[in-house]
mmCIF file of C-alpha atoms in Angstrom:
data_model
loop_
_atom_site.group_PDB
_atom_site.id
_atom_site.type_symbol
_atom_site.label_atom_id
_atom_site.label_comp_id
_atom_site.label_asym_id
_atom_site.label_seq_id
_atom_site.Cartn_x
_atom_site.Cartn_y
_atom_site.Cartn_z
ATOM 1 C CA UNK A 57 -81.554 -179.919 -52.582
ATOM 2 C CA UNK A 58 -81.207 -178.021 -55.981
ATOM 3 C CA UNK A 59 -83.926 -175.637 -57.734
ATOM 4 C CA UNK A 60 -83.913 -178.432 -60.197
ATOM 5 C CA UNK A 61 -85.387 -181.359 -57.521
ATOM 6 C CA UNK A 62 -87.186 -178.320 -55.868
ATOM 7 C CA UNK A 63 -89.850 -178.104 -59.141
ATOM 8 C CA UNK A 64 -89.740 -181.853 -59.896
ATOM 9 C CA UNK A 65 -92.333 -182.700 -58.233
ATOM 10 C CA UNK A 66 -92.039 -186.445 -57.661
ATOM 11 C CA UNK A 67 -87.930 -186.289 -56.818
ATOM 12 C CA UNK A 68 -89.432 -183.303 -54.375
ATOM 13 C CA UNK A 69 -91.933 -185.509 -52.878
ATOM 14 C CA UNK A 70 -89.776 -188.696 -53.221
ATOM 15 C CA UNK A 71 -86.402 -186.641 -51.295
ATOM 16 C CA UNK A 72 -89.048 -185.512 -48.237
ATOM 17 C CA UNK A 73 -90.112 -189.569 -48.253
ATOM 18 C CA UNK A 74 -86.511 -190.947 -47.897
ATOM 19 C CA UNK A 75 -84.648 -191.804 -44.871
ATOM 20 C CA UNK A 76 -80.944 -190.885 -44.098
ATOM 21 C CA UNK A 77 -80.405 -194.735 -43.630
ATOM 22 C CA UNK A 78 -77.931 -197.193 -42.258
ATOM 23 C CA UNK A 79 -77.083 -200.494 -44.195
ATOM 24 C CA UNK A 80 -76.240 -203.224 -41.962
ATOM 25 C CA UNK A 81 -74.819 -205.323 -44.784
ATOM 26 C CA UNK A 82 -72.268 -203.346 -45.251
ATOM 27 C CA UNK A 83 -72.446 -200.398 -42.961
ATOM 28 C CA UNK A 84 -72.612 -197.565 -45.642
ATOM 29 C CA UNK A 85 -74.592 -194.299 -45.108
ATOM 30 C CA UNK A 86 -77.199 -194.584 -47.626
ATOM 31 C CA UNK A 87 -77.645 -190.618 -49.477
ATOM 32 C CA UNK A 88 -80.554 -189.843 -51.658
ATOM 33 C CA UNK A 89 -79.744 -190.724 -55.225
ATOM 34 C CA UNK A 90 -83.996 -190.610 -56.064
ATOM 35 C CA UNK A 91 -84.566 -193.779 -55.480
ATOM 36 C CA UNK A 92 -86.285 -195.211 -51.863
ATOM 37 C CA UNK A 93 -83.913 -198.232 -50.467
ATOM 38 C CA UNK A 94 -86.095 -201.384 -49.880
ATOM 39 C CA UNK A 95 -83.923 -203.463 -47.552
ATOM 40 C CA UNK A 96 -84.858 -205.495 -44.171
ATOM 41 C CA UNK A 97 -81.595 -204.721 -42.780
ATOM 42 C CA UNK A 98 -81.438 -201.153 -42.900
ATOM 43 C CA UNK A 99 -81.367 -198.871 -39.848
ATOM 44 C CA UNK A 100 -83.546 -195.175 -40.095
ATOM 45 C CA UNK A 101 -81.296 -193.237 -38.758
ATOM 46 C CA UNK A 102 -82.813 -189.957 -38.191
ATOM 47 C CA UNK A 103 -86.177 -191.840 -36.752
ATOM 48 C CA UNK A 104 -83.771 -193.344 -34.659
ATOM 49 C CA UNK A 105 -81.861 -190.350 -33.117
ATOM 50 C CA UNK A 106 -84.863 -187.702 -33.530
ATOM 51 C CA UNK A 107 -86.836 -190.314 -31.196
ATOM 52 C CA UNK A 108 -84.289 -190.937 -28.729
ATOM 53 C CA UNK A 109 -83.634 -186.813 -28.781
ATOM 54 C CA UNK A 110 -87.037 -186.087 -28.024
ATOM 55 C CA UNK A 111 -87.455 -188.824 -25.105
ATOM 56 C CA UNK A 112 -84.358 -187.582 -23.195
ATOM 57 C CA UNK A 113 -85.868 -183.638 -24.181
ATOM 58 C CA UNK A 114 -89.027 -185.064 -22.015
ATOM 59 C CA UNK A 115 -87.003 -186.408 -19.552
ATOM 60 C CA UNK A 116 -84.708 -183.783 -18.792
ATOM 61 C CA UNK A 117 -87.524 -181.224 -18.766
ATOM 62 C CA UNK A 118 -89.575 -183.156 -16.056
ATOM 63 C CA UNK A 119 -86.385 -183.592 -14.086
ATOM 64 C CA UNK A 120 -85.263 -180.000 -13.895
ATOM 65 C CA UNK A 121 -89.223 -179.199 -13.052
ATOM 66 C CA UNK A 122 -89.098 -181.548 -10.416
ATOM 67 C CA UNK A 123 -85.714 -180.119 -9.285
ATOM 68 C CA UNK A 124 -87.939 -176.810 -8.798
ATOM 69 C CA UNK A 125 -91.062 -178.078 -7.322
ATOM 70 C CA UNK A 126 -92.600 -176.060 -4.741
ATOM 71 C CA UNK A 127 -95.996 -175.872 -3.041
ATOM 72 C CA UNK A 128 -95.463 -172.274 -1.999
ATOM 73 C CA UNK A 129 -95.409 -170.721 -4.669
ATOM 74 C CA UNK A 130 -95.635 -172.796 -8.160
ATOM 75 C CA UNK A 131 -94.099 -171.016 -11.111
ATOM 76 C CA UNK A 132 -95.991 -171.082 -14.446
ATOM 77 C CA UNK A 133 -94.145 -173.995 -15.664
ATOM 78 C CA UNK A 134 -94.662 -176.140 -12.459
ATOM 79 C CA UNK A 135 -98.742 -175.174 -12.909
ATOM 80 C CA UNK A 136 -98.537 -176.567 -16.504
ATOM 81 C CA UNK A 137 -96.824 -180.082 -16.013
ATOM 82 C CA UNK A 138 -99.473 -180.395 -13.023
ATOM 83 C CA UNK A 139 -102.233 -179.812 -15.271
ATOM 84 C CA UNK A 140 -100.243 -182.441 -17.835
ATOM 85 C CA UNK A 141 -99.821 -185.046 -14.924
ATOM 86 C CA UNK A 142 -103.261 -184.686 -13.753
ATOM 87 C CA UNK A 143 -105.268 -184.922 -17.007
ATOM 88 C CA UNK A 144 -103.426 -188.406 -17.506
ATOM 89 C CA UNK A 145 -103.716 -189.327 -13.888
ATOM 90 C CA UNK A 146 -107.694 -188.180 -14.433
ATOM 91 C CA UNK A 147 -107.976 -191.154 -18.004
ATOM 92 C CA UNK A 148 -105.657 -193.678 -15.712
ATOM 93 C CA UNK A 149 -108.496 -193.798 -13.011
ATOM 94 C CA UNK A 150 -111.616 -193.383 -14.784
ATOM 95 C CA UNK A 151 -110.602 -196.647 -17.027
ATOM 96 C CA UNK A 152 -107.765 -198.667 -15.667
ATOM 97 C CA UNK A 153 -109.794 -200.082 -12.124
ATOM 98 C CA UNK A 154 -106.702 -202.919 -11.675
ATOM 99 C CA UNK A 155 -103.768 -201.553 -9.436
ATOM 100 C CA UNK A 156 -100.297 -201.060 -11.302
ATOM 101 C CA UNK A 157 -97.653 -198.628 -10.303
ATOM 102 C CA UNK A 158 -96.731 -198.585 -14.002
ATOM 103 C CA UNK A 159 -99.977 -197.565 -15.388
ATOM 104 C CA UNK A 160 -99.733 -194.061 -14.862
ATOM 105 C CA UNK A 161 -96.123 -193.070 -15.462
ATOM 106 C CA UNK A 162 -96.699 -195.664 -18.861
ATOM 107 C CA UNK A 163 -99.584 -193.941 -19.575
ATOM 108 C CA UNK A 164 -97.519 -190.211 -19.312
ATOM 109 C CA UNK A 165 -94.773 -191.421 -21.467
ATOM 110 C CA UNK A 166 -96.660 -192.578 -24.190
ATOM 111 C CA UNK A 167 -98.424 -189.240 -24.318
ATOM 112 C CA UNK A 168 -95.991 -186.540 -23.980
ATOM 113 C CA UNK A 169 -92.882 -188.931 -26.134
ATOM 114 C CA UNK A 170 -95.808 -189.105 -28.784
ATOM 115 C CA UNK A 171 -96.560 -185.383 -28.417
ATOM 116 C CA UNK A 172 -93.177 -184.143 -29.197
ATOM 117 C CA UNK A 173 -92.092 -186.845 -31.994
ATOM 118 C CA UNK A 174 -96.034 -185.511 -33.575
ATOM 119 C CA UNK A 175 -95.107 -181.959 -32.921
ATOM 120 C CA UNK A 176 -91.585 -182.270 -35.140
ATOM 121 C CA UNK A 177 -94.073 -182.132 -37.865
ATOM 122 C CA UNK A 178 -95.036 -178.357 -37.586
ATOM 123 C CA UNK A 179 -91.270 -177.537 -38.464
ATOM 124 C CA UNK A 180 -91.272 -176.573 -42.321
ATOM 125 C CA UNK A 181 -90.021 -179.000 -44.221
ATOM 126 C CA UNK A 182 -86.878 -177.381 -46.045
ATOM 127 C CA UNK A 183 -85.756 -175.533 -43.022
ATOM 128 C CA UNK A 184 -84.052 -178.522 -41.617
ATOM 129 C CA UNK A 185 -82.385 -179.662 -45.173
ATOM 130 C CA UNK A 186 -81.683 -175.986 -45.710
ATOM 131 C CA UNK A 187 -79.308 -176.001 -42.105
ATOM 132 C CA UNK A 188 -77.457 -178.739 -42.938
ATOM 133 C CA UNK A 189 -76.786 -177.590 -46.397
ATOM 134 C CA UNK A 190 -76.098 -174.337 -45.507
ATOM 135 C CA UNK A 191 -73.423 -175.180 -41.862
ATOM 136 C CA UNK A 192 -72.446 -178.321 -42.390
ATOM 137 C CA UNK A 193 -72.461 -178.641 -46.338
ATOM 138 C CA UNK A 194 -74.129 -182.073 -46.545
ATOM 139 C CA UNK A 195 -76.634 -182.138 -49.103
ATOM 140 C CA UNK A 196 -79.065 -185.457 -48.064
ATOM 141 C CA UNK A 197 -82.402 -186.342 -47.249
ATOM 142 C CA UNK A 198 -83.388 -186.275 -43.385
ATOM 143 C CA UNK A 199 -87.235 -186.710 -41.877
ATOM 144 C CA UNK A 200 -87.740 -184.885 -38.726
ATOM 145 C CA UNK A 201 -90.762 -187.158 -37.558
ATOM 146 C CA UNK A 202 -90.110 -190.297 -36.006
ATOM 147 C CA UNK A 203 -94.042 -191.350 -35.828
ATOM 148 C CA UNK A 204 -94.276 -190.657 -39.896
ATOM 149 C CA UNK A 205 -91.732 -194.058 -39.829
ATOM 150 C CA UNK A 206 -94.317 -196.972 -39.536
ATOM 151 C CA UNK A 207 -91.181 -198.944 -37.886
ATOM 152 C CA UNK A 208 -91.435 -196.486 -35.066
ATOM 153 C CA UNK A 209 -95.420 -196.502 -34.368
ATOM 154 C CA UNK A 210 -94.800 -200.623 -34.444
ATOM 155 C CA UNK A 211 -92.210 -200.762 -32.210
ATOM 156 C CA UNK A 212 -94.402 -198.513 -29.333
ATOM 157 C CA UNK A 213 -97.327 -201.151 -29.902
ATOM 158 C CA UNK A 214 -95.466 -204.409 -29.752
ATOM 159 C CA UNK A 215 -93.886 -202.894 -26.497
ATOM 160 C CA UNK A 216 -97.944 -202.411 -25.181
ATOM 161 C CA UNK A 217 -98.629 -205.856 -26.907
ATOM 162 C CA UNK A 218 -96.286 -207.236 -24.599
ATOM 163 C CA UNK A 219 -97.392 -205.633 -21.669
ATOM 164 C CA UNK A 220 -101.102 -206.900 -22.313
ATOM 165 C CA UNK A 221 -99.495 -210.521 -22.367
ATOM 166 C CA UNK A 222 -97.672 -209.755 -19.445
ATOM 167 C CA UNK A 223 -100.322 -208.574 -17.472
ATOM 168 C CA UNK A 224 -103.536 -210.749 -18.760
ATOM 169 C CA UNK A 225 -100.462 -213.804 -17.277
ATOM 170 C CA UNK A 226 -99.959 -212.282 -14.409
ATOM 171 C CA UNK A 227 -103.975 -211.544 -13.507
ATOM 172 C CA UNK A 228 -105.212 -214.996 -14.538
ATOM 173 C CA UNK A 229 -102.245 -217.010 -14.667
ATOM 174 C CA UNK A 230 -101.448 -219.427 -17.409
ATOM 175 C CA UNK A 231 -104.127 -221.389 -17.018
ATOM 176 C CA UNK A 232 -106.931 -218.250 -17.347
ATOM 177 C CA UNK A 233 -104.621 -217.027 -20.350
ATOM 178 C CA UNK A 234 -104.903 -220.389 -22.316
ATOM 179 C CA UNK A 235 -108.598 -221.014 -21.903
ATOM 180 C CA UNK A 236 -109.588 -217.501 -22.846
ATOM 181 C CA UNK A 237 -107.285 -217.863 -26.141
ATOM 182 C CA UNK A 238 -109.223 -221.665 -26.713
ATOM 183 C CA UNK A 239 -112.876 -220.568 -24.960
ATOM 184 C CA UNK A 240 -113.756 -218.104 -25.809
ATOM 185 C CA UNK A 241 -116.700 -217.269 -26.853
ATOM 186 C CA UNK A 242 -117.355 -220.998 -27.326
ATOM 187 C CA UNK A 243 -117.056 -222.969 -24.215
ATOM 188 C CA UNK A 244 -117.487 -226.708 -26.515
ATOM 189 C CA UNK A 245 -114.026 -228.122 -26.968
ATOM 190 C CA UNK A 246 -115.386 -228.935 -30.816
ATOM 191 C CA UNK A 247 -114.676 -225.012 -31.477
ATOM 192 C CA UNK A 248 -111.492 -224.781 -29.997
ATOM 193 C CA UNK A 249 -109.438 -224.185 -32.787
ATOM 194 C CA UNK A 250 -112.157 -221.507 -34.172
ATOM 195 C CA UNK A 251 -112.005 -219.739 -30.818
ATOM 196 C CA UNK A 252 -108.285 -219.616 -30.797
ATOM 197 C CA UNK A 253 -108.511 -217.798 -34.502
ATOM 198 C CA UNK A 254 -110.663 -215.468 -32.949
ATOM 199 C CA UNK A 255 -108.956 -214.502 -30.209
ATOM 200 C CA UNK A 256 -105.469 -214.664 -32.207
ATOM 201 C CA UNK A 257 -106.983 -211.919 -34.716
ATOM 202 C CA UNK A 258 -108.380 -209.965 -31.590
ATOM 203 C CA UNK A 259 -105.261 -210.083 -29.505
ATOM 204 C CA UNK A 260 -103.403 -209.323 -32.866
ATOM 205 C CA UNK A 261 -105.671 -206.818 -33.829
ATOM 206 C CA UNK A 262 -104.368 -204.644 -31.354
ATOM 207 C CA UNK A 263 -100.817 -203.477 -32.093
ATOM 208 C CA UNK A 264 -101.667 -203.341 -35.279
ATOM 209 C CA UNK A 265 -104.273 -200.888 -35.228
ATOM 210 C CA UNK A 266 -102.180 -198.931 -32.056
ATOM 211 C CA UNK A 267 -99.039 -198.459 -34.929
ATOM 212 C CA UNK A 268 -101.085 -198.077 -37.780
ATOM 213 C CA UNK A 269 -103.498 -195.229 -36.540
ATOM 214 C CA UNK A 270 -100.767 -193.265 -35.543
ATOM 215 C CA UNK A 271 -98.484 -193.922 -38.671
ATOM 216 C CA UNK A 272 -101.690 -193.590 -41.132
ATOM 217 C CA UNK A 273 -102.097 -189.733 -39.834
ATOM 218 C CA UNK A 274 -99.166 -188.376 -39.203
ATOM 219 C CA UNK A 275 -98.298 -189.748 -42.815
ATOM 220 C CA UNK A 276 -101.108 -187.675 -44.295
ATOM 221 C CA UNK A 277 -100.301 -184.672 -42.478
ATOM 222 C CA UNK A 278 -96.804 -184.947 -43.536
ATOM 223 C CA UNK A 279 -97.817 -185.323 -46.968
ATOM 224 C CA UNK A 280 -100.059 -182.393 -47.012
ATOM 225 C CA UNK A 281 -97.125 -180.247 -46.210
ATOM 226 C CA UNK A 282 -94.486 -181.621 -48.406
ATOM 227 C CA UNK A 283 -97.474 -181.490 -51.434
ATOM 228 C CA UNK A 284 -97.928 -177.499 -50.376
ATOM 229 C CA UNK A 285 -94.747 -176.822 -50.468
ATOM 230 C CA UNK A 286 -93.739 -178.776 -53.680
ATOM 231 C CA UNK A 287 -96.911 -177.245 -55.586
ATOM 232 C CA UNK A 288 -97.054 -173.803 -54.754
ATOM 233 C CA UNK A 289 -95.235 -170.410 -54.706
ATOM 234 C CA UNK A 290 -93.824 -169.192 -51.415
ATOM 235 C CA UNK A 291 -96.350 -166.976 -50.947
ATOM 236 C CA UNK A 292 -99.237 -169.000 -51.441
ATOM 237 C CA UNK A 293 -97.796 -171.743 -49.215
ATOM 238 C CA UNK A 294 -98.234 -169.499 -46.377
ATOM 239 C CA UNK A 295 -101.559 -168.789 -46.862
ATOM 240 C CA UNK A 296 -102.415 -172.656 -46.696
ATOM 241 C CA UNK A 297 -99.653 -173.748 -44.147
ATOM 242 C CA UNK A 298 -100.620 -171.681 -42.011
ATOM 243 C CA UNK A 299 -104.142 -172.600 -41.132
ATOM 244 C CA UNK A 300 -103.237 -176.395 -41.886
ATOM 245 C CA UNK A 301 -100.543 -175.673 -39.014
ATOM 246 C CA UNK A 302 -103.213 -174.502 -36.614
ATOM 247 C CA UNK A 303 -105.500 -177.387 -37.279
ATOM 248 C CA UNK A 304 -102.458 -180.322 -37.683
ATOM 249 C CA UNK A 305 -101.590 -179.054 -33.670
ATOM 250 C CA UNK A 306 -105.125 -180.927 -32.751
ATOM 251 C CA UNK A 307 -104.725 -183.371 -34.874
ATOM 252 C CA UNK A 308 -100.998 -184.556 -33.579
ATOM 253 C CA UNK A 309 -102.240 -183.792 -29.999
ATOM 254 C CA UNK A 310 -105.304 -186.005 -30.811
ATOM 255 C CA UNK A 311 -103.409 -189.034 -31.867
ATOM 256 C CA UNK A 312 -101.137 -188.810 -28.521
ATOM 257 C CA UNK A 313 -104.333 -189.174 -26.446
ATOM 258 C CA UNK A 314 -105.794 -191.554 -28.719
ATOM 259 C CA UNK A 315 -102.678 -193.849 -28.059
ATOM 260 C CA UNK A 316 -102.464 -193.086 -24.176
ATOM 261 C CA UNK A 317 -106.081 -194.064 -23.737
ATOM 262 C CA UNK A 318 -106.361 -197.095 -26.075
ATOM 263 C CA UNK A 319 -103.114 -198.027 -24.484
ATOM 264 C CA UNK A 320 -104.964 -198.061 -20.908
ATOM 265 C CA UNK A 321 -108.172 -199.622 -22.343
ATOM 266 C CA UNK A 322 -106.340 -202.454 -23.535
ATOM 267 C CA UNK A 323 -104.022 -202.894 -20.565
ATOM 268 C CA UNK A 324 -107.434 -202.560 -18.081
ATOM 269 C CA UNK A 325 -108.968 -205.594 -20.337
ATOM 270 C CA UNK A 326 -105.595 -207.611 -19.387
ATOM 271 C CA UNK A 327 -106.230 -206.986 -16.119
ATOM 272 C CA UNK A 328 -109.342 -208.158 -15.098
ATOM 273 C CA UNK A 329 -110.031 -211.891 -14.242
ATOM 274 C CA UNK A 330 -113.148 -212.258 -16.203
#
């Protein structure tokens, strides 16, 4: 990015928005000419590989920690992924009363993956464009956090979407799935079809509000940065990143538990009979 998009504003704010994107028509590398791409078949590429980056980050951290275990005498890093493992393994209990072996690792996932891809935000903004630029000559537009892409916070609650199907079939069988979708909460066949709308928005209800919540305020947090950075002199912008920083660390750590537990909620109202 040039001084000249750095103090425009809107290109500023518009470059920060934009994806480095994937057409599938075609299969060219979209680069930001100022102007957002609106197309269903295009692929986010950096949501794409930052997400898969982080997971196998997670991954490869609990495996070496594993690798290390001991009861002897449990380094500071074994004490903290206890502490981790427990606090989710504390929420699994207190609200999911079915039994699932998947609950719990599900349930650990979801709340570290979300963690990291929320904690990508506390990078500064330019730093990442700046690299590029500056080892690898490519001057483009990159986002660093996969949960500020709303096709990423969707994608995490269709998967629990189809895990409440799966289990509320499994629990009470076709049969219990079917007449809770047709009645419920009227039992008279006259209101079947106005039960199933009910229930439809309900079930429905739930994905939705899982991806949006997370999108909606990671979005905003984004924003905040890219708008105090865009507006204001270097040295003013640490004066307000700063504290925004130390407050956006409960907020991102917030909306990871907020998705674990709703995630367990939901799953805990599949599996019960009545």
């Amino acid at each position: 990015m040039n001084l000249e998009q750095k103090f425009n504003l809107p290109n500023y704010i518009n470059h920060h928005l934009h994806h480095f994107q994937l057409d599938l028509n075609n299969f060219n590398i979209f680069k930001y000419n100022g102007n957002c791409t609106q197309n269903f078949w295009v692929l986010n590429l950096d949501s794409m590989f930052f997400s898969i980056f982080l997971g196998l980050v997670f991954l490869t951290f609990l495996f070496i920690v594993s690798k290390r275990f001991t009861i002897q005498t449990p380094n500071n890093l074994q004490v903290f992924v206890e502490l981790i493992v427990s606090f989710v393994d504390c929420n699994v209990t207190d609200i999911y009363h079915g039994k699932s072996k998947l609950i719990a690792p599900l349930s650990l996932t979801i709340f570290s993956w979300i963690f990291l891809m929320n904690l990508m935000d506390l990078v500064p903004i330019d730093l990442f464009l700046y690299i590029l630029k500056f080892f690898f000559g490519l001057e483009t537009s990159v986002r660093l956090v996969p949960t500020t892409d709303v096709n990423v916070t969707i994608s995490m609650a269709m998967v629990v979407f189809i895990l409440i199907i799966f289990y509320s079939i499994k629990i009470k069988g076709i049969k219990g799935f079917l007449k809770n979708l047709f009645l419920v909460p009227f039992k008279n066949p006259v209101f079947l079809i106005f039960n199933f709308f009910l229930e439809s928005v309900n079930l429905l209800s739930k994905p939705v509000s899982l991806g949006l919540r997370l999108f909606g305020n990671m979005y905003a947090g984004e924003m905040i940065f890219i708008l105090i950075s865009g507006l204001l002199p270097w040295w003013l912008q640490w004066i307000l990143s700063v504290p925004w920083a130390i407050f956006h660390i409960l907020i991102i750590s917030l909306q990871a538990f907020i998705f674990m537990v709703l995630t367990i909620v939901y799953l805990s109202m599949a599996s019960t009979n009545h």
